[in-house]
C-alpha atoms as a printed R data frame, in Angstrom:
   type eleno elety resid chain resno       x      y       z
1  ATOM     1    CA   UNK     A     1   0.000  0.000   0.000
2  ATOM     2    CA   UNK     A     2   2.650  2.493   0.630
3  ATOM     3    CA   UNK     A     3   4.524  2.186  -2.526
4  ATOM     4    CA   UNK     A     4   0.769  2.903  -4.339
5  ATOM     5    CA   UNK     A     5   0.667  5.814  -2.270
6  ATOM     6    CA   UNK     A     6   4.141  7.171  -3.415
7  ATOM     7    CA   UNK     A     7   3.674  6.350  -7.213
8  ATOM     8    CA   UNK     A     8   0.174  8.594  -7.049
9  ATOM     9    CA   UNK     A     9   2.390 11.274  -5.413
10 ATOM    10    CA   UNK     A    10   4.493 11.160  -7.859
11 ATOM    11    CA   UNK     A    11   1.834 10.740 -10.926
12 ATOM    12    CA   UNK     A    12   0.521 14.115  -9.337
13 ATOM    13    CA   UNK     A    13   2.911 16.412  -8.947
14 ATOM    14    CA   UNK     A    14   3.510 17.291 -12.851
15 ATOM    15    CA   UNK     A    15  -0.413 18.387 -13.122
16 ATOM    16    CA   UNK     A    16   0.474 21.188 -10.533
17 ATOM    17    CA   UNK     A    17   3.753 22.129 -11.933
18 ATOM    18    CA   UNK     A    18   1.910 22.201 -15.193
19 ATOM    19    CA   UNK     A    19  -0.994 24.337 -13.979
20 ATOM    20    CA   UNK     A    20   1.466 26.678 -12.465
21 ATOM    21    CA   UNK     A    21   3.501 27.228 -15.695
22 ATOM    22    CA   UNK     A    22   0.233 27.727 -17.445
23 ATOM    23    CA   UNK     A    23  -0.915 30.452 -14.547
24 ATOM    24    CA   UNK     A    24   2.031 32.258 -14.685
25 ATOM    25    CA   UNK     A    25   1.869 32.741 -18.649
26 ATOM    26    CA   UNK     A    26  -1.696 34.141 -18.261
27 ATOM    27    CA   UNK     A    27  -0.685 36.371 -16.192
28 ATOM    28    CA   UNK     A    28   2.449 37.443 -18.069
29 ATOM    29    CA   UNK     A    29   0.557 37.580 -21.038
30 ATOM    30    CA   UNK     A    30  -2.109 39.485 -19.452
31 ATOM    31    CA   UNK     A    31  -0.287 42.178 -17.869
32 ATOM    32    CA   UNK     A    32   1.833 42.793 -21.057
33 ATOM    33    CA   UNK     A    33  -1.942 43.331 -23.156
34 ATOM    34    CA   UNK     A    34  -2.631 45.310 -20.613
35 ATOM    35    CA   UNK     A    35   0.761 47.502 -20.501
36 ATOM    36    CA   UNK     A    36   0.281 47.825 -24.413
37 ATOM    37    CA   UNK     A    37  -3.323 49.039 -24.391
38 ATOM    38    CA   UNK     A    38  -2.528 51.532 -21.861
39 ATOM    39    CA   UNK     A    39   0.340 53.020 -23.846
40 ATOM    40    CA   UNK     A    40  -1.461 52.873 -27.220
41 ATOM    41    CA   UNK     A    41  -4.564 54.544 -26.020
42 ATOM    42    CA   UNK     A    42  -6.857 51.958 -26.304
43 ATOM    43    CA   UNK     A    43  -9.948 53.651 -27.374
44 ATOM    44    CA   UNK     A    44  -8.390 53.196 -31.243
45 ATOM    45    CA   UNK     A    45 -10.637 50.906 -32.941
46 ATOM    46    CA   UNK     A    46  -7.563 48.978 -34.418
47 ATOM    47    CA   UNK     A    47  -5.883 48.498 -31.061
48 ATOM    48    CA   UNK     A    48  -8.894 46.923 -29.703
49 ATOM    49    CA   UNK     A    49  -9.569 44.955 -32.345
50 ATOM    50    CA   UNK     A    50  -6.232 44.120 -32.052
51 ATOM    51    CA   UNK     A    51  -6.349 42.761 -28.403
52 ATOM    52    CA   UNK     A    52 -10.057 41.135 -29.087
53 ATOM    53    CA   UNK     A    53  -8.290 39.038 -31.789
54 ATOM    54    CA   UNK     A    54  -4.872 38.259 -30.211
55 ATOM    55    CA   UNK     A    55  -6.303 37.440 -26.961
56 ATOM    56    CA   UNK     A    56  -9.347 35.269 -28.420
57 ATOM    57    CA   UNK     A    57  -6.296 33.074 -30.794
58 ATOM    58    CA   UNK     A    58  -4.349 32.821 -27.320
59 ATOM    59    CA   UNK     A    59  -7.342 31.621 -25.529
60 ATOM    60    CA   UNK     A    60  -7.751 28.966 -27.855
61 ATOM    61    CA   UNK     A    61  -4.404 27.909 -28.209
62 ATOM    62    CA   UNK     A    62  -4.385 27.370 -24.178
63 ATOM    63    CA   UNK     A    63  -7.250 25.374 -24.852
64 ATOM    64    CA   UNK     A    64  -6.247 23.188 -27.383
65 ATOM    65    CA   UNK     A    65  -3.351 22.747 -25.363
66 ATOM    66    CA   UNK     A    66  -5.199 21.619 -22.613
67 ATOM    67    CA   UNK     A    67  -7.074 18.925 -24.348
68 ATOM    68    CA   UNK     A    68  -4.246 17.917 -25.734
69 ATOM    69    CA   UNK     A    69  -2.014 17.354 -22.350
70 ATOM    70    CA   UNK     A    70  -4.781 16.068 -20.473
71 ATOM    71    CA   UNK     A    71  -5.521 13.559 -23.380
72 ATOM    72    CA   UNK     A    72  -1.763 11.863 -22.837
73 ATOM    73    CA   UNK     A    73  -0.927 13.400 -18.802
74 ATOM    74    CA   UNK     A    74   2.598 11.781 -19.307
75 ATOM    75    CA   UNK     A    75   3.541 14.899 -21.906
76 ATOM    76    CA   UNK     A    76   3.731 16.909 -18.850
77 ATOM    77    CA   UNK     A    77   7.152 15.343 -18.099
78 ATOM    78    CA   UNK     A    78   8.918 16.650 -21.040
């Protein structure tokens, strides 16, 4: 029983690394949108269609990512 337990400990820990990673690039990616809407006055029309359309093809990349890591959890460990 105790050698189950450590193997699920270990089978575990890459899905919080991974989530971590993936928290800190949302919020890097966030706050550097943010930064460039603020310096490129965003009531332009082009900048925020800009940021709609960037930040809608990054959403969806993160999610296809998702579905694709979670399909196979051992890619985590690369």
């Amino acid at each position: 029983m105790g050698r189950a337990h450590i193997v699920f400990l270990s089978y575990r820990r890459p899905h919080l690394v991974g989530q971590g990673f993936v928290v800190v690039v949302v919020v890097v990616v966030v706050v550097f949108l943010s930064y460039i809407l603020l310096v490129a006055k965003s009531e332009d029309a082009i900048y925020l269609g800009f940021f709609a359309n960037f930040l809608g093809i990054f959403i969806f990349v993160l999610v296809i990512a998702y579905h694709f890591v979670m399909a196979d959890p051992r890619l985590l460990w690369l």
